[in-house]
Amino acid sequence: GSVDFGGLFVGLSLFLIAAALVFSALLFVFTLEKRAPQIGLLLSIGWREKQVRNLIMGEAGLVAVVGAVLGLGGGLLYTKLALLGLNSAWSGATVGLKLTFDARPLTLIIAFVSSLIASLGTLWWVSRKIFRASAKDLIAGEVWTSSRPVKQPGWLSGKVRAVAAPLFLVLAVVLPFLGAKATDPEEIAGMFFGSGFCLLTGGLMLLSRWFGRLEKGAGAEMSLGQIGLRNVTRRRGRSLAVAGMMAGGIFLVIAVN
């Protein structure tokens, strides 16, 4: 009989997809920072915020479409080459099992549309903060100076994170033991990737709380090391994104080995 490796490949790809979205978001933020004077100029001459946002997202959408097309073609080519190698030179890794390439038009359409939605949704999310700054601040290059009142996180969000982080870490420990007792390969893979997801989520929550404590505990006199740690909290979201990407990459290396 045949074996469907789709679930395993999806599980391995989830962390890679998440890291790719975070990386594209960071690059998009850097692009917006460089174009902040242009955005501020458009706003100052009468363009509405919605018009400027649509212009930026239209340019990003064009790049996303080209990237999705290239990624779809590259993915097909890479998969065929990988299966060719596994069926010939690397046949020992599959214990003689014949791997068959099965690409369906509906699957390709879903992959193309999902890529566009995920990329554009991520880019729209990270572009919101730059429009909080006034036109004069953007022209001066002060991207993250907000001219609007920003709602501070309430006690509930802090309480939720304080409770959720240990729960995720406990699940990360419990799931491998449940997977050791499972017999279905899909259940074992699900427990493994679920444990990795819980460990990553709980770790990032704890890291975010630690950043908050560093930010509040800054004093007038600090050592060089304390200044370096304090600078990490200057762009907390960016620091968490980099930490998440590195953690996801390390998890993928461990998962493959």
PDB file of N, CA, C and O in Angstrom, residues 18-84:
ATOM      1  N   ALA A  18       6.202  29.954   9.090  1.00  0.00           N
ATOM      2  CA  ALA A  18       6.111  31.015  10.098  1.00  0.00           C
ATOM      3  C   ALA A  18       7.378  31.862  10.118  1.00  0.00           C
ATOM      4  O   ALA A  18       7.317  33.104  10.187  1.00  0.00           O
ATOM      5  N   ALA A  19       8.535  31.216  10.036  1.00  0.00           N
ATOM      6  CA  ALA A  19       9.798  31.968  10.019  1.00  0.00           C
ATOM      7  C   ALA A  19       9.899  32.832   8.772  1.00  0.00           C
ATOM      8  O   ALA A  19      10.390  33.972   8.833  1.00  0.00           O
ATOM      9  N   ALA A  20       9.430  32.308   7.633  1.00  0.00           N
ATOM     10  CA  ALA A  20       9.477  33.092   6.396  1.00  0.00           C
ATOM     11  C   ALA A  20       8.572  34.318   6.486  1.00  0.00           C
ATOM     12  O   ALA A  20       8.929  35.410   6.015  1.00  0.00           O
ATOM     13  N   LEU A  21       7.386  34.167   7.092  1.00  0.00           N
ATOM     14  CA  LEU A  21       6.474  35.304   7.239  1.00  0.00           C
ATOM     15  C   LEU A  21       7.073  36.363   8.165  1.00  0.00           C
ATOM     16  O   LEU A  21       6.972  37.572   7.894  1.00  0.00           O
ATOM     17  N   VAL A  22       7.687  35.913   9.251  1.00  0.00           N
ATOM     18  CA  VAL A  22       8.316  36.864  10.168  1.00  0.00           C
ATOM     19  C   VAL A  22       9.466  37.585   9.476  1.00  0.00           C
ATOM     20  O   VAL A  22       9.630  38.814   9.615  1.00  0.00           O
ATOM     21  N   PHE A  23      10.260  36.853   8.713  1.00  0.00           N
ATOM     22  CA  PHE A  23      11.390  37.460   8.012  1.00  0.00           C
ATOM     23  C   PHE A  23      10.911  38.474   6.977  1.00  0.00           C
ATOM     24  O   PHE A  23      11.479  39.571   6.852  1.00  0.00           O
ATOM     25  N   SER A  24       9.850  38.133   6.223  1.00  0.00           N
ATOM     26  CA  SER A  24       9.314  39.083   5.245  1.00  0.00           C
ATOM     27  C   SER A  24       8.734  40.309   5.931  1.00  0.00           C
ATOM     28  O   SER A  24       8.837  41.431   5.408  1.00  0.00           O
ATOM     29  N   ALA A  25       8.131  40.117   7.110  1.00  0.00           N
ATOM     30  CA  ALA A  25       7.601  41.259   7.859  1.00  0.00           C
ATOM     31  C   ALA A  25       8.718  42.197   8.294  1.00  0.00           C
ATOM     32  O   ALA A  25       8.592  43.427   8.207  1.00  0.00           O
ATOM     33  N   LEU A  26       9.836  41.622   8.760  1.00  0.00           N
ATOM     34  CA  LEU A  26      10.966  42.455   9.170  1.00  0.00           C
ATOM     35  C   LEU A  26      11.534  43.236   7.992  1.00  0.00           C
ATOM     36  O   LEU A  26      11.844  44.431   8.106  1.00  0.00           O
ATOM     37  N   LEU A  27      11.670  42.578   6.843  1.00  0.00           N
ATOM     38  CA  LEU A  27      12.168  43.275   5.654  1.00  0.00           C
ATOM     39  C   LEU A  27      11.216  44.387   5.232  1.00  0.00           C
ATOM     40  O   LEU A  27      11.644  45.474   4.809  1.00  0.00           O
ATOM     41  N   PHE A  28       9.911  44.130   5.342  1.00  0.00           N
ATOM     42  CA  PHE A  28       8.923  45.140   4.974  1.00  0.00           C
ATOM     43  C   PHE A  28       8.985  46.331   5.916  1.00  0.00           C
ATOM     44  O   PHE A  28       8.842  47.491   5.491  1.00  0.00           O
ATOM     45  N   VAL A  29       9.223  46.068   7.197  1.00  0.00           N
ATOM     46  CA  VAL A  29       9.362  47.155   8.167  1.00  0.00           C
ATOM     47  C   VAL A  29      10.584  48.009   7.834  1.00  0.00           C
ATOM     48  O   VAL A  29      10.525  49.248   7.880  1.00  0.00           O
ATOM     49  N   PHE A  30      11.693  47.362   7.486  1.00  0.00           N
ATOM     50  CA  PHE A  30      12.891  48.120   7.117  1.00  0.00           C
ATOM     51  C   PHE A  30      12.632  48.973   5.872  1.00  0.00           C
ATOM     52  O   PHE A  30      13.109  50.110   5.775  1.00  0.00           O
ATOM     53  N   THR A  31      11.869  48.434   4.919  1.00  0.00           N
ATOM     54  CA  THR A  31      11.534  49.202   3.718  1.00  0.00           C
ATOM     55  C   THR A  31      10.668  50.409   4.064  1.00  0.00           C
ATOM     56  O   THR A  31      10.877  51.512   3.539  1.00  0.00           O
ATOM     57  N   LEU A  32       9.701  50.213   4.948  1.00  0.00           N
ATOM     58  CA  LEU A  32       8.843  51.331   5.361  1.00  0.00           C
ATOM     59  C   LEU A  32       9.634  52.402   6.089  1.00  0.00           C
ATOM     60  O   LEU A  32       9.368  53.599   5.933  1.00  0.00           O
ATOM     61  N   GLU A  33      10.604  51.987   6.887  1.00  0.00           N
ATOM     62  CA  GLU A  33      11.425  52.964   7.598  1.00  0.00           C
ATOM     63  C   GLU A  33      12.214  53.831   6.623  1.00  0.00           C
ATOM     64  O   GLU A  33      12.360  55.041   6.831  1.00  0.00           O
ATOM     65  N   LYS A  34      12.732  53.216   5.561  1.00  0.00           N
ATOM     66  CA  LYS A  34      13.478  53.987   4.566  1.00  0.00           C
ATOM     67  C   LYS A  34      12.551  54.909   3.768  1.00  0.00           C
ATOM     68  O   LYS A  34      12.981  55.981   3.303  1.00  0.00           O
ATOM     69  N   ARG A  35      11.290  54.496   3.588  1.00  0.00           N
ATOM     70  CA  ARG A  35      10.355  55.287   2.795  1.00  0.00           C
ATOM     71  C   ARG A  35       9.474  56.181   3.658  1.00  0.00           C
ATOM     72  O   ARG A  35       8.498  56.746   3.169  1.00  0.00           O
ATOM     73  N   ALA A  36       9.806  56.310   4.928  1.00  0.00           N
ATOM     74  CA  ALA A  36       8.991  57.132   5.826  1.00  0.00           C
ATOM     75  C   ALA A  36       8.879  58.575   5.346  1.00  0.00           C
ATOM     76  O   ALA A  36       7.773  59.148   5.364  1.00  0.00           O
ATOM     77  N   PRO A  37       9.975  59.249   4.890  1.00  0.00           N
ATOM     78  CA  PRO A  37       9.813  60.618   4.377  1.00  0.00           C
ATOM     79  C   PRO A  37       8.860  60.703   3.195  1.00  0.00           C
ATOM     80  O   PRO A  37       8.096  61.669   3.078  1.00  0.00           O
ATOM     81  N   GLN A  38       8.878  59.702   2.312  1.00  0.00           N
ATOM     82  CA  GLN A  38       7.957  59.701   1.177  1.00  0.00           C
ATOM     83  C   GLN A  38       6.511  59.568   1.646  1.00  0.00           C
ATOM     84  O   GLN A  38       5.613  60.267   1.149  1.00  0.00           O
ATOM     85  N   ILE A  39       6.276  58.684   2.608  1.00  0.00           N
ATOM     86  CA  ILE A  39       4.922  58.518   3.144  1.00  0.00           C
ATOM     87  C   ILE A  39       4.459  59.801   3.819  1.00  0.00           C
ATOM     88  O   ILE A  39       3.322  60.242   3.648  1.00  0.00           O
ATOM     89  N   GLY A  40       5.357  60.417   4.601  1.00  0.00           N
ATOM     90  CA  GLY A  40       4.996  61.671   5.259  1.00  0.00           C
ATOM     91  C   GLY A  40       4.706  62.776   4.270  1.00  0.00           C
ATOM     92  O   GLY A  40       3.796  63.587   4.474  1.00  0.00           O
ATOM     93  N   LEU A  41       5.458  62.833   3.155  1.00  0.00           N
ATOM     94  CA  LEU A  41       5.222  63.857   2.138  1.00  0.00           C
ATOM     95  C   LEU A  41       3.860  63.673   1.487  1.00  0.00           C
ATOM     96  O   LEU A  41       3.125  64.647   1.266  1.00  0.00           O
ATOM     97  N   LEU A  42       3.500  62.435   1.172  1.00  0.00           N
ATOM     98  CA  LEU A  42       2.188  62.171   0.564  1.00  0.00           C
ATOM     99  C   LEU A  42       1.057  62.571   1.511  1.00  0.00           C
ATOM    100  O   LEU A  42       0.044  63.134   1.079  1.00  0.00           O
ATOM    101  N   LEU A  43       1.240  62.280   2.792  1.00  0.00           N
ATOM    102  CA  LEU A  43       0.209  62.666   3.761  1.00  0.00           C
ATOM    103  C   LEU A  43       0.123  64.178   3.915  1.00  0.00           C
ATOM    104  O   LEU A  43      -0.970  64.736   4.087  1.00  0.00           O
ATOM    105  N   SER A  44       1.260  64.864   3.829  1.00  0.00           N
ATOM    106  CA  SER A  44       1.273  66.315   4.040  1.00  0.00           C
ATOM    107  C   SER A  44       0.675  67.089   2.859  1.00  0.00           C
ATOM    108  O   SER A  44       0.205  68.214   3.037  1.00  0.00           O
ATOM    109  N   ILE A  45       0.695  66.512   1.653  1.00  0.00           N
ATOM    110  CA  ILE A  45       0.144  67.217   0.487  1.00  0.00           C
ATOM    111  C   ILE A  45      -1.334  66.878   0.258  1.00  0.00           C
ATOM    112  O   ILE A  45      -1.903  67.293  -0.753  1.00  0.00           O
ATOM    113  N   GLY A  46      -1.918  66.121   1.178  1.00  0.00           N
ATOM    114  CA  GLY A  46      -3.360  65.904   1.099  1.00  0.00           C
ATOM    115  C   GLY A  46      -3.826  64.489   0.852  1.00  0.00           C
ATOM    116  O   GLY A  46      -5.027  64.236   0.817  1.00  0.00           O
ATOM    117  N   TRP A  47      -2.899  63.594   0.657  1.00  0.00           N
ATOM    118  CA  TRP A  47      -3.313  62.206   0.491  1.00  0.00           C
ATOM    119  C   TRP A  47      -3.888  61.687   1.804  1.00  0.00           C
ATOM    120  O   TRP A  47      -3.366  61.972   2.877  1.00  0.00           O
ATOM    121  N   ARG A  48      -4.957  60.918   1.689  1.00  0.00           N
ATOM    122  CA  ARG A  48      -5.528  60.318   2.885  1.00  0.00           C
ATOM    123  C   ARG A  48      -4.729  59.084   3.283  1.00  0.00           C
ATOM    124  O   ARG A  48      -4.062  58.472   2.462  1.00  0.00           O
ATOM    125  N   GLU A  49      -4.837  58.770   4.551  1.00  0.00           N
ATOM    126  CA  GLU A  49      -4.095  57.609   5.060  1.00  0.00           C
ATOM    127  C   GLU A  49      -4.464  56.338   4.303  1.00  0.00           C
ATOM    128  O   GLU A  49      -3.601  55.503   4.002  1.00  0.00           O
ATOM    129  N   LYS A  50      -5.737  56.193   3.974  1.00  0.00           N
ATOM    130  CA  LYS A  50      -6.180  55.001   3.254  1.00  0.00           C
ATOM    131  C   LYS A  50      -5.552  54.925   1.871  1.00  0.00           C
ATOM    132  O   LYS A  50      -5.174  53.833   1.403  1.00  0.00           O
ATOM    133  N   GLN A  51      -5.422  56.080   1.198  1.00  0.00           N
ATOM    134  CA  GLN A  51      -4.815  56.087  -0.131  1.00  0.00           C
ATOM    135  C   GLN A  51      -3.339  55.695  -0.075  1.00  0.00           C
ATOM    136  O   GLN A  51      -2.859  54.925  -0.921  1.00  0.00           O
ATOM    137  N   VAL A  52      -2.617  56.229   0.902  1.00  0.00           N
ATOM    138  CA  VAL A  52      -1.196  55.892   1.034  1.00  0.00           C
ATOM    139  C   VAL A  52      -1.035  54.419   1.391  1.00  0.00           C
ATOM    140  O   VAL A  52      -0.160  53.722   0.845  1.00  0.00           O
ATOM    141  N   ARG A  53      -1.876  53.937   2.282  1.00  0.00           N
ATOM    142  CA  ARG A  53      -1.790  52.528   2.658  1.00  0.00           C
ATOM    143  C   ARG A  53      -2.078  51.622   1.459  1.00  0.00           C
ATOM    144  O   ARG A  53      -1.404  50.612   1.248  1.00  0.00           O
ATOM    145  N   ASN A  54      -3.088  51.994   0.666  1.00  0.00           N
ATOM    146  CA  ASN A  54      -3.409  51.198  -0.525  1.00  0.00           C
ATOM    147  C   ASN A  54      -2.257  51.209  -1.530  1.00  0.00           C
ATOM    148  O   ASN A  54      -1.990  50.205  -2.199  1.00  0.00           O
ATOM    149  N   LEU A  55      -1.573  52.359  -1.643  1.00  0.00           N
ATOM    150  CA  LEU A  55      -0.417  52.435  -2.536  1.00  0.00           C
ATOM    151  C   LEU A  55       0.688  51.494  -2.072  1.00  0.00           C
ATOM    152  O   LEU A  55       1.256  50.737  -2.878  1.00  0.00           O
ATOM    153  N   ILE A  56       0.982  51.532  -0.780  1.00  0.00           N
ATOM    154  CA  ILE A  56       2.044  50.683  -0.236  1.00  0.00           C
ATOM    155  C   ILE A  56       1.673  49.205  -0.383  1.00  0.00           C
ATOM    156  O   ILE A  56       2.484  48.368  -0.808  1.00  0.00           O
ATOM    157  N   MET A  57       0.417  48.868  -0.050  1.00  0.00           N
ATOM    158  CA  MET A  57      -0.004  47.480  -0.135  1.00  0.00           C
ATOM    159  C   MET A  57      -0.110  47.013  -1.585  1.00  0.00           C
ATOM    160  O   MET A  57       0.087  45.833  -1.880  1.00  0.00           O
ATOM    161  N   GLY A  58      -0.426  47.926  -2.508  1.00  0.00           N
ATOM    162  CA  GLY A  58      -0.460  47.556  -3.914  1.00  0.00           C
ATOM    163  C   GLY A  58       0.918  47.171  -4.421  1.00  0.00           C
ATOM    164  O   GLY A  58       1.086  46.187  -5.157  1.00  0.00           O
ATOM    165  N   GLU A  59       1.927  47.962  -4.029  1.00  0.00           N
ATOM    166  CA  GLU A  59       3.302  47.624  -4.414  1.00  0.00           C
ATOM    167  C   GLU A  59       3.724  46.300  -3.790  1.00  0.00           C
ATOM    168  O   GLU A  59       4.345  45.454  -4.452  1.00  0.00           O
ATOM    169  N   ALA A  60       3.382  46.124  -2.502  1.00  0.00           N
ATOM    170  CA  ALA A  60       3.730  44.863  -1.833  1.00  0.00           C
ATOM    171  C   ALA A  60       2.972  43.687  -2.451  1.00  0.00           C
ATOM    172  O   ALA A  60       3.513  42.583  -2.557  1.00  0.00           O
ATOM    173  N   GLY A  61       1.726  43.931  -2.871  1.00  0.00           N
ATOM    174  CA  GLY A  61       0.944  42.867  -3.494  1.00  0.00           C
ATOM    175  C   GLY A  61       1.545  42.411  -4.811  1.00  0.00           C
ATOM    176  O   GLY A  61       1.544  41.218  -5.127  1.00  0.00           O
ATOM    177  N   LEU A  62       2.068  43.359  -5.591  1.00  0.00           N
ATOM    178  CA  LEU A  62       2.706  43.000  -6.860  1.00  0.00           C
ATOM    179  C   LEU A  62       3.930  42.117  -6.622  1.00  0.00           C
ATOM    180  O   LEU A  62       4.129  41.091  -7.306  1.00  0.00           O
ATOM    181  N   VAL A  63       4.727  42.492  -5.627  1.00  0.00           N
ATOM    182  CA  VAL A  63       5.896  41.674  -5.286  1.00  0.00           C
ATOM    183  C   VAL A  63       5.461  40.314  -4.762  1.00  0.00           C
ATOM    184  O   VAL A  63       6.073  39.278  -5.075  1.00  0.00           O
ATOM    185  N   ALA A  64       4.374  40.289  -3.981  1.00  0.00           N
ATOM    186  CA  ALA A  64       3.890  39.022  -3.426  1.00  0.00           C
ATOM    187  C   ALA A  64       3.409  38.081  -4.527  1.00  0.00           C
ATOM    188  O   ALA A  64       3.626  36.868  -4.457  1.00  0.00           O
ATOM    189  N   VAL A  65       2.736  38.635  -5.547  1.00  0.00           N
ATOM    190  CA  VAL A  65       2.260  37.792  -6.655  1.00  0.00           C
ATOM    191  C   VAL A  65       3.440  37.178  -7.405  1.00  0.00           C
ATOM    192  O   VAL A  65       3.454  35.976  -7.707  1.00  0.00           O
ATOM    193  N   VAL A  66       4.443  38.010  -7.704  1.00  0.00           N
ATOM    194  CA  VAL A  66       5.626  37.488  -8.396  1.00  0.00           C
ATOM    195  C   VAL A  66       6.319  36.432  -7.546  1.00  0.00           C
ATOM    196  O   VAL A  66       6.732  35.363  -8.037  1.00  0.00           O
ATOM    197  N   GLY A  67       6.445  36.711  -6.248  1.00  0.00           N
ATOM    198  CA  GLY A  67       7.086  35.746  -5.358  1.00  0.00           C
ATOM    199  C   GLY A  67       6.301  34.450  -5.247  1.00  0.00           C
ATOM    200  O   GLY A  67       6.885  33.359  -5.197  1.00  0.00           O
ATOM    201  N   ALA A  68       4.959  34.543  -5.222  1.00  0.00           N
ATOM    202  CA  ALA A  68       4.139  33.336  -5.134  1.00  0.00           C
ATOM    203  C   ALA A  68       4.259  32.489  -6.390  1.00  0.00           C
ATOM    204  O   ALA A  68       4.323  31.254  -6.323  1.00  0.00           O
ATOM    205  N   VAL A  69       4.309  33.143  -7.553  1.00  0.00           N
ATOM    206  CA  VAL A  69       4.464  32.407  -8.807  1.00  0.00           C
ATOM    207  C   VAL A  69       5.821  31.707  -8.860  1.00  0.00           C
ATOM    208  O   VAL A  69       5.918  30.510  -9.194  1.00  0.00           O
ATOM    209  N   LEU A  70       6.885  32.435  -8.505  1.00  0.00           N
ATOM    210  CA  LEU A  70       8.217  31.837  -8.508  1.00  0.00           C
ATOM    211  C   LEU A  70       8.324  30.726  -7.460  1.00  0.00           C
ATOM    212  O   LEU A  70       8.944  29.675  -7.706  1.00  0.00           O
ATOM    213  N   GLY A  71       7.716  30.962  -6.300  1.00  0.00           N
ATOM    214  CA  GLY A  71       7.752  29.947  -5.257  1.00  0.00           C
ATOM    215  C   GLY A  71       6.993  28.696  -5.639  1.00  0.00           C
ATOM    216  O   GLY A  71       7.424  27.574  -5.335  1.00  0.00           O
ATOM    217  N   LEU A  72       5.869  28.862  -6.331  1.00  0.00           N
ATOM    218  CA  LEU A  72       5.085  27.700  -6.760  1.00  0.00           C
ATOM    219  C   LEU A  72       5.868  26.869  -7.772  1.00  0.00           C
ATOM    220  O   LEU A  72       5.957  25.640  -7.654  1.00  0.00           O
ATOM    221  N   GLY A  73       6.455  27.545  -8.762  1.00  0.00           N
ATOM    222  CA  GLY A  73       7.255  26.815  -9.734  1.00  0.00           C
ATOM    223  C   GLY A  73       8.497  26.196  -9.117  1.00  0.00           C
ATOM    224  O   GLY A  73       8.847  25.043  -9.412  1.00  0.00           O
ATOM    225  N   GLY A  74       9.157  26.950  -8.250  1.00  0.00           N
ATOM    226  CA  GLY A  74      10.338  26.416  -7.588  1.00  0.00           C
ATOM    227  C   GLY A  74      10.015  25.251  -6.673  1.00  0.00           C
ATOM    228  O   GLY A  74      10.799  24.293  -6.571  1.00  0.00           O
ATOM    229  N   GLY A  75       8.866  25.326  -6.001  1.00  0.00           N
ATOM    230  CA  GLY A  75       8.461  24.230  -5.127  1.00  0.00           C
ATOM    231  C   GLY A  75       8.201  22.943  -5.895  1.00  0.00           C
ATOM    232  O   GLY A  75       8.585  21.848  -5.460  1.00  0.00           O
ATOM    233  N   LEU A  76       7.547  23.074  -7.052  1.00  0.00           N
ATOM    234  CA  LEU A  76       7.298  21.896  -7.889  1.00  0.00           C
ATOM    235  C   LEU A  76       8.609  21.273  -8.367  1.00  0.00           C
ATOM    236  O   LEU A  76       8.800  20.052  -8.319  1.00  0.00           O
ATOM    237  N   LEU A  77       9.516  22.128  -8.832  1.00  0.00           N
ATOM    238  CA  LEU A  77      10.800  21.630  -9.321  1.00  0.00           C
ATOM    239  C   LEU A  77      11.609  20.987  -8.208  1.00  0.00           C
ATOM    240  O   LEU A  77      12.186  19.895  -8.377  1.00  0.00           O
ATOM    241  N   TYR A  78      11.648  21.641  -7.060  1.00  0.00           N
ATOM    242  CA  TYR A  78      12.420  21.107  -5.933  1.00  0.00           C
ATOM    243  C   TYR A  78      11.854  19.769  -5.467  1.00  0.00           C
ATOM    244  O   TYR A  78      12.606  18.831  -5.153  1.00  0.00           O
ATOM    245  N   THR A  79      10.522  19.664  -5.402  1.00  0.00           N
ATOM    246  CA  THR A  79       9.905  18.414  -4.953  1.00  0.00           C
ATOM    247  C   THR A  79      10.213  17.273  -5.913  1.00  0.00           C
ATOM    248  O   THR A  79      10.522  16.149  -5.486  1.00  0.00           O
ATOM    249  N   LYS A  80      10.126  17.544  -7.215  1.00  0.00           N
ATOM    250  CA  LYS A  80      10.437  16.500  -8.196  1.00  0.00           C
ATOM    251  C   LYS A  80      11.892  16.052  -8.089  1.00  0.00           C
ATOM    252  O   LYS A  80      12.184  14.849  -8.145  1.00  0.00           O
ATOM    253  N   LEU A  81      12.811  17.006  -7.917  1.00  0.00           N
ATOM    254  CA  LEU A  81      14.224  16.648  -7.790  1.00  0.00           C
ATOM    255  C   LEU A  81      14.487  15.864  -6.501  1.00  0.00           C
ATOM    256  O   LEU A  81      15.274  14.910  -6.489  1.00  0.00           O
ATOM    257  N   ALA A  82      13.817  16.276  -5.408  1.00  0.00           N
ATOM    258  CA  ALA A  82      14.004  15.569  -4.138  1.00  0.00           C
ATOM    259  C   ALA A  82      13.483  14.139  -4.228  1.00  0.00           C
ATOM    260  O   ALA A  82      14.137  13.190  -3.762  1.00  0.00           O
ATOM    261  N   LEU A  83      12.311  13.954  -4.831  1.00  0.00           N
ATOM    262  CA  LEU A  83      11.764  12.610  -4.978  1.00  0.00           C
ATOM    263  C   LEU A  83      12.616  11.768  -5.929  1.00  0.00           C
ATOM    264  O   LEU A  83      12.770  10.554  -5.731  1.00  0.00           O
ATOM    265  N   LEU A  84      13.176  12.415  -6.955  1.00  0.00           N
ATOM    266  CA  LEU A  84      14.060  11.697  -7.864  1.00  0.00           C
ATOM    267  C   LEU A  84      15.294  11.188  -7.131  1.00  0.00           C
ATOM    268  O   LEU A  84      15.740  10.044  -7.336  1.00  0.00           O
TER     269      LEU A  84
END
